[in-house]
Coordinates of C-alpha atoms in Angstrom, one line a residue:
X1 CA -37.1 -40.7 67.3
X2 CA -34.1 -41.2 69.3
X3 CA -36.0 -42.8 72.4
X4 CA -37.8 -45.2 70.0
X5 CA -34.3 -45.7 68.9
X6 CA -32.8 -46.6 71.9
X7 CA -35.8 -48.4 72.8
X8 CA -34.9 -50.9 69.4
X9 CA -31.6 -51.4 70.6
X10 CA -32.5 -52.9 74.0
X11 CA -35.4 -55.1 72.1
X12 CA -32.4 -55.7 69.2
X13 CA -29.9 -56.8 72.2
X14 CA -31.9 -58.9 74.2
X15 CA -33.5 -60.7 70.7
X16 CA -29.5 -61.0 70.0
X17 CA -28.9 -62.5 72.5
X18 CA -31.3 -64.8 73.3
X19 CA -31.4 -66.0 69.7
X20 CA -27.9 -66.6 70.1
X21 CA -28.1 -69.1 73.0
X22 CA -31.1 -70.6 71.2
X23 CA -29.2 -71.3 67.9
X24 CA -26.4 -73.0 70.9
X25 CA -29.0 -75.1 71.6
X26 CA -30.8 -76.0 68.6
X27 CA -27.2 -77.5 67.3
X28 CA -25.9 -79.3 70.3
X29 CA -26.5 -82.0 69.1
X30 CA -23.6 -81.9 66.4
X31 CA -21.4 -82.0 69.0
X32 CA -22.7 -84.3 71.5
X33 CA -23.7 -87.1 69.1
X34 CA -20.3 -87.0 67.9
X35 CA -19.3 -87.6 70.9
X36 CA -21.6 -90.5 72.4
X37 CA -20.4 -92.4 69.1
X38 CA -16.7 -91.5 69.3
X39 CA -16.6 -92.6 72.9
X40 CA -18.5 -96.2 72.4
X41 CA -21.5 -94.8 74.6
X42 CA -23.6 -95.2 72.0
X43 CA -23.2 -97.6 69.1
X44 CA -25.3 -95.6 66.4
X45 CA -24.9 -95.9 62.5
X46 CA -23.7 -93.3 59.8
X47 CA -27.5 -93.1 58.8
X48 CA -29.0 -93.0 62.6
X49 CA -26.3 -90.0 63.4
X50 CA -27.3 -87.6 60.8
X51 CA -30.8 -88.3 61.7
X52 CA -30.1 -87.3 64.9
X53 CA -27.8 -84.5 64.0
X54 CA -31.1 -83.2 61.4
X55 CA -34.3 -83.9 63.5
X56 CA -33.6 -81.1 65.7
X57 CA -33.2 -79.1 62.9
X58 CA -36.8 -80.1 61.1
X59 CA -38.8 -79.3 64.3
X60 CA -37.4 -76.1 64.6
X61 CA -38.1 -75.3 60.8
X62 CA -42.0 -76.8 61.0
X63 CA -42.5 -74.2 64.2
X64 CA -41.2 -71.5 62.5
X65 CA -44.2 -70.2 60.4
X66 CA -46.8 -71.1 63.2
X67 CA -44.8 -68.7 65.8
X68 CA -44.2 -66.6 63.3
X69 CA -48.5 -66.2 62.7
X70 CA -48.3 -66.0 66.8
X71 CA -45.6 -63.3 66.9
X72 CA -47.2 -61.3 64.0
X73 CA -50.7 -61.6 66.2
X74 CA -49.7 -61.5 69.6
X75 CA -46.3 -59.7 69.9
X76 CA -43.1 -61.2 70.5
X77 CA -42.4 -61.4 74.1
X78 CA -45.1 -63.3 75.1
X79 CA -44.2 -65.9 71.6
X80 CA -40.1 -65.7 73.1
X81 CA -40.7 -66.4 76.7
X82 CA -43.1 -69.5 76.2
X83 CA -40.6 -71.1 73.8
X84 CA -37.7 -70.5 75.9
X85 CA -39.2 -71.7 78.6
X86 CA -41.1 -74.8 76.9
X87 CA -37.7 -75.6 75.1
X88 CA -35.9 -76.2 78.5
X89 CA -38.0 -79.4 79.4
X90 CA -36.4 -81.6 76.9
X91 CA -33.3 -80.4 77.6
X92 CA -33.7 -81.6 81.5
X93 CA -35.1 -84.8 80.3
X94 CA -32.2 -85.4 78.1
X95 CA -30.5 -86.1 81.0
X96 CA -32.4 -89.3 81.6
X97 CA -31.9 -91.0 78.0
X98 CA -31.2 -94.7 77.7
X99 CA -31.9 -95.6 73.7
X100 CA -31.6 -93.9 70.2
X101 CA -35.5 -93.5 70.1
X102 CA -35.9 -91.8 73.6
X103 CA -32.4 -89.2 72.2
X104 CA -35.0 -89.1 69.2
X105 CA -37.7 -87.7 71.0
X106 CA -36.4 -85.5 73.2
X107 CA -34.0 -83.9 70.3
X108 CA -37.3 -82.7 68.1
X109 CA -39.1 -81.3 71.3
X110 CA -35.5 -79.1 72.3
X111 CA -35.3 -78.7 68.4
X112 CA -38.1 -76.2 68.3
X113 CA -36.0 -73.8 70.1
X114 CA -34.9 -72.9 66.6
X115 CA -38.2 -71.4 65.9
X116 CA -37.0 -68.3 67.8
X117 CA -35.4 -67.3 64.3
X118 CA -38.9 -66.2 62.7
X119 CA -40.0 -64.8 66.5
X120 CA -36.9 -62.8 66.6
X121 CA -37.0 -61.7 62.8
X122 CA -40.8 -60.2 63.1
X123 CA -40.0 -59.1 66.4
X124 CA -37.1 -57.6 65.5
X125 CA -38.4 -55.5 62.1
X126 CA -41.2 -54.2 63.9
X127 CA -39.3 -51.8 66.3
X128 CA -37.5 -50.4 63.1
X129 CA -38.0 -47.6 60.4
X130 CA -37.4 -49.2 56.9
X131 CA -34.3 -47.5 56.5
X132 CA -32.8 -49.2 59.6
X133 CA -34.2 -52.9 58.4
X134 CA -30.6 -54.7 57.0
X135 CA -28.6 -53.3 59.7
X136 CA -31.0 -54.3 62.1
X137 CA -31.9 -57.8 60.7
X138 CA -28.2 -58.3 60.1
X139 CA -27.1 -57.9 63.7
X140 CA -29.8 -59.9 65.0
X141 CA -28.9 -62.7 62.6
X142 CA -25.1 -62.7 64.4
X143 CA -27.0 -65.2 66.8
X144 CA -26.0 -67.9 64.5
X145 CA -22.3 -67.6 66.2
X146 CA -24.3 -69.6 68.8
X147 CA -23.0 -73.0 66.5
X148 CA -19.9 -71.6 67.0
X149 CA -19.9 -71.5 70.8
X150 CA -21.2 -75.1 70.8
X151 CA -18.6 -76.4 68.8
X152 CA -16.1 -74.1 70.4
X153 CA -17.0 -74.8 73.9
X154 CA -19.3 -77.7 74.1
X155 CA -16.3 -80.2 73.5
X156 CA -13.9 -79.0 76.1
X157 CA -17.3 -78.8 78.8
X158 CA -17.8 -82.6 77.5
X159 CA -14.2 -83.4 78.5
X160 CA -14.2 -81.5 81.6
X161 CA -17.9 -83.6 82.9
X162 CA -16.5 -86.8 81.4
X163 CA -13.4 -86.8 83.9
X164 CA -14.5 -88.0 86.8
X165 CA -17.8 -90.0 85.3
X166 CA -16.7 -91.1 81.8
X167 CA -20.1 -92.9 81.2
X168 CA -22.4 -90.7 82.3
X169 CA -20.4 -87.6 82.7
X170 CA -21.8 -85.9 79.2
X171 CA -25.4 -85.9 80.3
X172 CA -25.0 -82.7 82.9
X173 CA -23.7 -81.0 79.4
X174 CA -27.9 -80.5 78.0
X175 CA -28.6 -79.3 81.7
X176 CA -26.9 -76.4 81.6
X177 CA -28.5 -75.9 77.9
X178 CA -31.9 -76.2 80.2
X179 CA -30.8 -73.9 82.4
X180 CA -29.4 -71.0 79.8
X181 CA -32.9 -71.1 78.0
X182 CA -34.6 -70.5 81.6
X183 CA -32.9 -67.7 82.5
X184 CA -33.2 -65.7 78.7
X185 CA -36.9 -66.9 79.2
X186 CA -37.5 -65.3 82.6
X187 CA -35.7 -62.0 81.2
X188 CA -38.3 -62.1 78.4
X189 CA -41.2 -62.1 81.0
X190 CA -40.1 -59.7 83.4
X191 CA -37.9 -57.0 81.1
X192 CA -38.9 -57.1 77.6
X193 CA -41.8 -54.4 76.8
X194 CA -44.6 -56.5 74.0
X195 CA -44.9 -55.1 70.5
X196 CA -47.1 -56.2 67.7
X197 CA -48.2 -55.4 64.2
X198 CA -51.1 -53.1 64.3
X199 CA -54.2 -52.7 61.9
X200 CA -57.2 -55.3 61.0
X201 CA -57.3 -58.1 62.4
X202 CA -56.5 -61.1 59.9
X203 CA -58.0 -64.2 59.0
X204 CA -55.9 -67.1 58.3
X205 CA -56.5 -67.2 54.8
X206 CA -55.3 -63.4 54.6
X207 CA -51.9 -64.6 57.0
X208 CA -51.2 -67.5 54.3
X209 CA -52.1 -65.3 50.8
X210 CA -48.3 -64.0 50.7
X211 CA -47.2 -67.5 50.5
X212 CA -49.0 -67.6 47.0
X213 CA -46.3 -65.4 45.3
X214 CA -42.8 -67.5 43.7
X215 CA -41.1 -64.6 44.9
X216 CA -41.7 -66.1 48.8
X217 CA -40.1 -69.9 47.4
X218 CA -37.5 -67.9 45.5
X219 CA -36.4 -66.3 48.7
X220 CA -36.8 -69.8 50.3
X221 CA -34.5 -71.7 48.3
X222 CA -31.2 -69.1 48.9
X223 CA -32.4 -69.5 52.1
X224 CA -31.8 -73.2 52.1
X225 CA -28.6 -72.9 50.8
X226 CA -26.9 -69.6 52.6
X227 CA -28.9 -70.7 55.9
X228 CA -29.8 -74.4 55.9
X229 CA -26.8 -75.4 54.7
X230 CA -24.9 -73.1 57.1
X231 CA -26.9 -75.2 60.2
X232 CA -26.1 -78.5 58.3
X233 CA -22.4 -77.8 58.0
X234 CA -22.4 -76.5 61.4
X235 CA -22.4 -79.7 63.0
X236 CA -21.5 -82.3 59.9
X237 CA -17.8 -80.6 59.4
X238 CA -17.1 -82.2 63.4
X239 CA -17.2 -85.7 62.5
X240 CA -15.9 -84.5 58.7
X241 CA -12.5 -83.4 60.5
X242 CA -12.5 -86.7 62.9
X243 CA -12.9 -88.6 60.3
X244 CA -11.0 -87.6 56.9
X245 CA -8.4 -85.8 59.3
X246 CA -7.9 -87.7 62.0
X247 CA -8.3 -84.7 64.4
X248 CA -9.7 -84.8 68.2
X249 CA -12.5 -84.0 68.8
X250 CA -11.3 -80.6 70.7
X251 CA -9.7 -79.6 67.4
X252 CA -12.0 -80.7 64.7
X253 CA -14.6 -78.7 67.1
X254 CA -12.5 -75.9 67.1
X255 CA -11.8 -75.5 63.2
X256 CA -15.8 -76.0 62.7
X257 CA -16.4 -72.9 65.2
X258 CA -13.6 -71.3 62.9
X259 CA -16.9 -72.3 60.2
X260 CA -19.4 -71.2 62.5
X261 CA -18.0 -67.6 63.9
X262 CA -17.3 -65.5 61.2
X263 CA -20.3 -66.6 58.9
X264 CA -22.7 -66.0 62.2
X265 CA -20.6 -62.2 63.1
X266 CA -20.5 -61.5 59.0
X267 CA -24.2 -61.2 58.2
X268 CA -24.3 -57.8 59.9
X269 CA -22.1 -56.6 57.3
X270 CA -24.3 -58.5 54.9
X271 CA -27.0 -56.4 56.2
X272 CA -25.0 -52.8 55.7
X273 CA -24.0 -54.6 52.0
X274 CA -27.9 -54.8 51.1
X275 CA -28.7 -51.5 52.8
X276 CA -25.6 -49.5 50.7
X277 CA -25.7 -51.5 47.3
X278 CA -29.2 -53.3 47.3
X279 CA -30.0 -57.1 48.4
X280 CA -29.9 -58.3 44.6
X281 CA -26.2 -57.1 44.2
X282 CA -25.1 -58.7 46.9
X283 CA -27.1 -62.0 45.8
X284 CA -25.3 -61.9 42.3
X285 CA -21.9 -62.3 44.8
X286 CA -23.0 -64.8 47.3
X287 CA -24.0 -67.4 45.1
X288 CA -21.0 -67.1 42.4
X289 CA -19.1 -67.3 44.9
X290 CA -20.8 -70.1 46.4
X291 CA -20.8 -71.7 43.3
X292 CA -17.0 -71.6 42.7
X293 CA -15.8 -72.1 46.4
X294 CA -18.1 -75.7 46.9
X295 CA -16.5 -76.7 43.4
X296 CA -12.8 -76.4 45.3
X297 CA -14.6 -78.2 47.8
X298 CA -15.7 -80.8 45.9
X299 CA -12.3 -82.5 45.2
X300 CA -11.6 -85.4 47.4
X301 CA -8.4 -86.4 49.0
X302 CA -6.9 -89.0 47.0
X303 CA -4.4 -90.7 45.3
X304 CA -5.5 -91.4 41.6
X305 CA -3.3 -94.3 39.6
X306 CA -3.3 -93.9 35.9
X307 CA -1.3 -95.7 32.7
X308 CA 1.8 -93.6 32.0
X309 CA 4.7 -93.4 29.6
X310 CA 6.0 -97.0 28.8
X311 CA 8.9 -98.7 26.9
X312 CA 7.9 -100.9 23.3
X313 CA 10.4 -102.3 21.7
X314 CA 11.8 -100.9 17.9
X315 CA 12.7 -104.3 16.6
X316 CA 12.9 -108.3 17.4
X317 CA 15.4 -109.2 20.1
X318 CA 15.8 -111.9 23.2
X319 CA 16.1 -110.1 26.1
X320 CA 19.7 -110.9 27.6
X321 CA 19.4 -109.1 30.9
X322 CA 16.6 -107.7 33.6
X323 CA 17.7 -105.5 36.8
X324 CA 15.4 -103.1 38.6
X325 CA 16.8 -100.2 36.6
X326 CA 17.7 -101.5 33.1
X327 CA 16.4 -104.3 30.3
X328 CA 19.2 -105.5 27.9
X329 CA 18.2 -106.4 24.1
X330 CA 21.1 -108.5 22.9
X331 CA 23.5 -105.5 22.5
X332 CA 21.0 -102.6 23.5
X333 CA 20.7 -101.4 26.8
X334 CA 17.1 -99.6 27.8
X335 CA 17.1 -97.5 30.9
X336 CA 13.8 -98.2 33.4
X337 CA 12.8 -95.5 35.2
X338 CA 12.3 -96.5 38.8
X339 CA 9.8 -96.0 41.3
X340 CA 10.3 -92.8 43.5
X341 CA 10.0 -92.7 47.2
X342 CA 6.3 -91.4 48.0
X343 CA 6.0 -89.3 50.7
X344 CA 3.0 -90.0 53.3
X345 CA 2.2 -86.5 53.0
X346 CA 2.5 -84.0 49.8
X347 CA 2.3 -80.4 49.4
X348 CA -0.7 -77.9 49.0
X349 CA -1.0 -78.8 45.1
X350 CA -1.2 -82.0 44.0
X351 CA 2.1 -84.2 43.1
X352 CA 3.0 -86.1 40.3
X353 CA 5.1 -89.8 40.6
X354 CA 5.9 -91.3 37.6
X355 CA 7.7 -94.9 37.1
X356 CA 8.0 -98.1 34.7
X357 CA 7.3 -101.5 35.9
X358 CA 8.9 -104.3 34.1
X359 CA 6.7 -106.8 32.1
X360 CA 9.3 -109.2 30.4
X361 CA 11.8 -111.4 31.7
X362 CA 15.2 -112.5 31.2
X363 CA 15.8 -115.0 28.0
X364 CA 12.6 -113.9 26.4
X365 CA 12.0 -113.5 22.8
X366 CA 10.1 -110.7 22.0
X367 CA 9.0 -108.7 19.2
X368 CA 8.7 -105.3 17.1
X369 CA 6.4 -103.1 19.2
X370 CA 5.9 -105.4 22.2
X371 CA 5.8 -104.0 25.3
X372 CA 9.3 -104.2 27.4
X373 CA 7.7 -101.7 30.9
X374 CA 4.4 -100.4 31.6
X375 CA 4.6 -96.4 33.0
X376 CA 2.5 -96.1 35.7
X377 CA 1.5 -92.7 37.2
X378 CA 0.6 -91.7 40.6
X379 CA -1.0 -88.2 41.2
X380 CA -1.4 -87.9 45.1
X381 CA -3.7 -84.9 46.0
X382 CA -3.6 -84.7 50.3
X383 CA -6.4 -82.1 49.9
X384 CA -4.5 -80.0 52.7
X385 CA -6.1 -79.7 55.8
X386 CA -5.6 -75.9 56.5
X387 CA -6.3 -74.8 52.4
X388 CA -9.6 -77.1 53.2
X389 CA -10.5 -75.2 56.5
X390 CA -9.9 -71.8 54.6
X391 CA -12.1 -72.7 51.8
X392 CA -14.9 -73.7 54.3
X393 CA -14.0 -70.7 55.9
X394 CA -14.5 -68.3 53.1
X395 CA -18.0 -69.6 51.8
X396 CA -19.0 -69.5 55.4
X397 CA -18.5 -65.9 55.4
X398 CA -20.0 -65.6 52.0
X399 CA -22.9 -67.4 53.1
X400 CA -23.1 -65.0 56.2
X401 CA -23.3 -62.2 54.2
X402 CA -25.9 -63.9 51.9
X403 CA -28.7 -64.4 55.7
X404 CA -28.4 -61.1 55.8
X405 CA -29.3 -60.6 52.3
X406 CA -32.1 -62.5 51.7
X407 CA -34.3 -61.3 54.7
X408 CA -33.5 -57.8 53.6
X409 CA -36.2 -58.1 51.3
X410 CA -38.9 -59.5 53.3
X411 CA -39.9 -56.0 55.2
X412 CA -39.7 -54.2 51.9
X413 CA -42.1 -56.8 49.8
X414 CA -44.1 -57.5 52.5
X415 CA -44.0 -55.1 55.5
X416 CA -47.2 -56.1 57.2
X417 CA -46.1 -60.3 56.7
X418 CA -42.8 -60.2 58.2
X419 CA -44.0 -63.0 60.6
X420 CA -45.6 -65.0 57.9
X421 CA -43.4 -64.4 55.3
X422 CA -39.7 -64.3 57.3
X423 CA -41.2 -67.9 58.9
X424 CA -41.8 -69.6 55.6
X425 CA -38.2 -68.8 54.4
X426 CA -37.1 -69.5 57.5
X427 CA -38.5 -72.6 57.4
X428 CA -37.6 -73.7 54.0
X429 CA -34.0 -72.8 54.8
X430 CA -34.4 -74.7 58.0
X431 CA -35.4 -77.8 56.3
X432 CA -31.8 -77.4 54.8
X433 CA -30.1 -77.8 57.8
X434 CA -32.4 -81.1 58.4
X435 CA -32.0 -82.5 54.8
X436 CA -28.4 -81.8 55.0
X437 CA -26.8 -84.2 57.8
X438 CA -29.3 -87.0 56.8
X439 CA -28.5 -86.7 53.0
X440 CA -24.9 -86.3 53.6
X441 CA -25.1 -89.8 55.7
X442 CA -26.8 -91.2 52.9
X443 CA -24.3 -90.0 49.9
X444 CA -21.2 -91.4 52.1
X445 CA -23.3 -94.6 52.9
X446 CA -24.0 -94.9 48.7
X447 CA -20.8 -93.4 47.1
X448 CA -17.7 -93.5 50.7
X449 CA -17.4 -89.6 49.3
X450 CA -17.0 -87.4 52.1
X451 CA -16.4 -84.5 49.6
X452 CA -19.9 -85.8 47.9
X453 CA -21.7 -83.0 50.9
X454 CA -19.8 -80.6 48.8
X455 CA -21.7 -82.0 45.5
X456 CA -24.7 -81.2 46.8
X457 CA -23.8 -77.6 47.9
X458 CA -22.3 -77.0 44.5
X459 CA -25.8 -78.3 42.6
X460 CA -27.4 -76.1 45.2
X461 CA -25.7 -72.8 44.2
X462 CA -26.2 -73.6 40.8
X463 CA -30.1 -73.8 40.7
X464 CA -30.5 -70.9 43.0
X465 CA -28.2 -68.8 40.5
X466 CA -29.5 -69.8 37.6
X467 CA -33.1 -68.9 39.0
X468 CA -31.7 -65.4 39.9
X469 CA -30.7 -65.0 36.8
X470 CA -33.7 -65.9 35.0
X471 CA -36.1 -64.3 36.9
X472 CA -34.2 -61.3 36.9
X473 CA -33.8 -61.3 32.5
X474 CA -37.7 -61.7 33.0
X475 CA -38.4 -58.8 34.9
X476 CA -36.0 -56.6 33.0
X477 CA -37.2 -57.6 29.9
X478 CA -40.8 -56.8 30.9
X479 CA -40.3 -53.5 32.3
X480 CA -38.9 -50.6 30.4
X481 CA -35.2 -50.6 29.7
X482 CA -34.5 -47.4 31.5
X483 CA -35.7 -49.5 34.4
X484 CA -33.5 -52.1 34.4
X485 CA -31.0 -50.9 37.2
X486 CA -33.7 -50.1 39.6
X487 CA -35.4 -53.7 39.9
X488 CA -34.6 -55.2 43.3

């Protein structure tokens, strides 16, 4: 047991660690657009950016259940090597692009590196007794901090090739992607030992019948928000901080990695979580949470102008005198409350201004209940940058913990359809982190929300919670009452 042990860790390692520099790769392109547009290399739209910020993303979701029938059948490290090393062609080609179509192309061929997700999952589980599983799964799923080292490290490397070569400087920056995806792929082929399921031999029809049960689409759509969303986030929260917050690109690179990190490191904890307390505890958690954080999220920085307080008058008069502070009624003298200063900048909650403006002037006859000053309020919400970046923080993490809990149940339901099963979730949760930068673009084109990303999340978390919950009321109302606590 121990040698078999040991012999997991190695496989659990090097799966680590070359999904880790896949997932680096699979959301380069959330930096590196960012930057070819920023700079005036490239003059693409709103709309043509998130395309090319999501396609990578869809043609590593699409691959994902086909490699993971392949990993299921033919082990692995044959599946791991041939993507690696397939994957790193693009990458080298990249280097030649000229147009938005070509940068197209090439970014759904390198895209299927993301597949390695639902190769690494199957390849993963099958070194490891049940009661290792979440652990396991969770550790290996720590290779999403690869977002985080592109976002961490990918804009400093930009600014370090574009010194001498501002033009052309960036395009050495998916080289060295090509060559990281080599070098994992070659350690694949010479010093990773194959492993497969064993038993009867499959027909296709017998892969796909898992994929029959809701339970598989359930699993799917928390997948596609704790997951797909993660990925979309990943690399739409760069030009979020260039753009709302004025940041560089250095720094709005290094607050998304402070998005990417911890939610990529968490899910191992997520899988200890599911282990100790069960994966539909830890559900119940996630997407609360998700729910209420995304709903923070959703407020906008803005300044919001609204009718306040104003000054009528109690009876007929001519008004004998106007300044910026007081209206005289023959006799009567009316105070006016003036306009405060406004700072630029407010505090972490939002601010109140309130002031009258004058609507009458001097010699004028007016009359019982006439309006002498309008109030006028001001409420100036900055939407802080750092309370933002902690609250994107938080349901990073939360979503971390919720990868970790979503796969746990995969090798319990179906322990013989890891491949299949873990590559249909995968790829429905992948599909999130395509829908998401496209869709984003499009709600900013259609309502100039940047904060409308976080409608979406917040819709998101309520369906998949509201399905939880009423699947779970089914189930427990079905079985016998005594069961109720024991229904995963």
């Amino acid at each position: 047991m121990e040698n078999n042990l040991r012999s997991a860790h190695k496989i659990l390692f090097l799966n680590t660690l070359a999904f880790t520099i896949c997932f680096a790769c699979w959301t380069m392109n959330g930096v590196l657009v960012t930057y070819l547009v920023d700079n005036g290399i490239f003059n693409w739209s709103v709309v043509e950016t998130g395309w090319l910020l999501g396609i990578p993303i869809l043609s590593g979701s699409i691959t994902r259940l086909p490699l993971g029938i392949l990993t299921d059948k033919y082990g692995g490290k044959v599946v791991f090597a041939w993507l690696l090393l397939c994957c790193s062609v693009p990458l080298f080609l990249t280097y030649f692009v000229t147009s938005y179509w070509i940068y197209f192309l090439l970014s759904f061929c390198f895209g299927m590196v993301g597949a390695s997700f639902a190769v690494g999952i199957a390849f993963t589980s099958i070194w490891y007794p049940k009661e290792w599983q979440g652990r396991a799964l969770g550790i290996f799923g720590m290779g999403n901090a690869g977002a985080a080292l592109t976002t961490f490290l990918a804009p400093v490397t930009l600014n370090a090739l574009s010194a001498s070569d501002p033009q052309n400087g960036w395009r050495w920056l998916p080289v060295i992607y090509g060559c990281m995806l080599i070098l994992m792929g070659l350690i694949f082929l010479f010093f990773v030992k194959n492993k497969k399921v064993t038993g009867q031999v499959k027909t296709t029809a017998e892969l796909l019948a898992p994929l029959k049960k809701t339970r598989v689409w359930r699993f799917g759509l928390y997948y596609f928000l704790v997951f797909g969303l993660f990925v979309a986030f990943s690399q739409w929260l760069l030009p979020y901080y260039v753009n709302v917050y004025k940041t560089s690109l250095v720094l709005g690179g290094l607050l998304t990695s402070a998005f990417s990190l911890p939610s990529g490191v968490i899910r191992a904890l997520g899988g200890y979580l599911s282990d100790k307390f069960g994966a539909r505890k830890v559900m119940y958690g996630v997407l609360y949470s998700s729910l209420i954080i995304s709903g923070l999220l959703m407020l906008p920085k803005m300044d919001i102008l609204t009718p306040g307080k104003g000054i009528v008058t109690k009876k007929s008069a001519v008004v004998t005198e106007v300044t910026g502070n007081k209206i005289v009624l023959d006799n009567e003298t009316i105070a006016v409350k003036e306009k405060p200063e406004i700072p630029e900048q407010t505090k972490i909650l939002p601010e109140f201004f309130s002031w009258q403006e004058i609507v009458v002037k001097q010699n004028q006859q007016v009359h019982k209940k006439e309006l002498l000053a309008e109030g006028v309020t001001l409420i100036k919400f900055e939407a802080h940058i750092w309370v933002f970046s902690l609250l994107v923080i938080a349901i990073g993490i939360v979503w971390g913990i919720g990868k970790a809990a979503v796969y746990k149940h995969i090798p319990e339901y179906f322990p013989n359809e890891v491949g299949i099963v873990g590559g249909m979730v995968g790829l429905i949760g992948g599909l999130g982190g395509f829908i998401g930068p496209i869709l984003f673009g499009y709600l900013l084109d259609f309502s100039d929300l940047w904060t409308s990303s976080w409608i979406f999340v917040f819709a998101i978390s309520a369906v998949s919670l509201y399905w939880m919950i009423h699947t779970i009321k089914k189930m427990t109302h079905k079985e016998a009452p005594h069961l109720k606590h024991r229904i995963e």
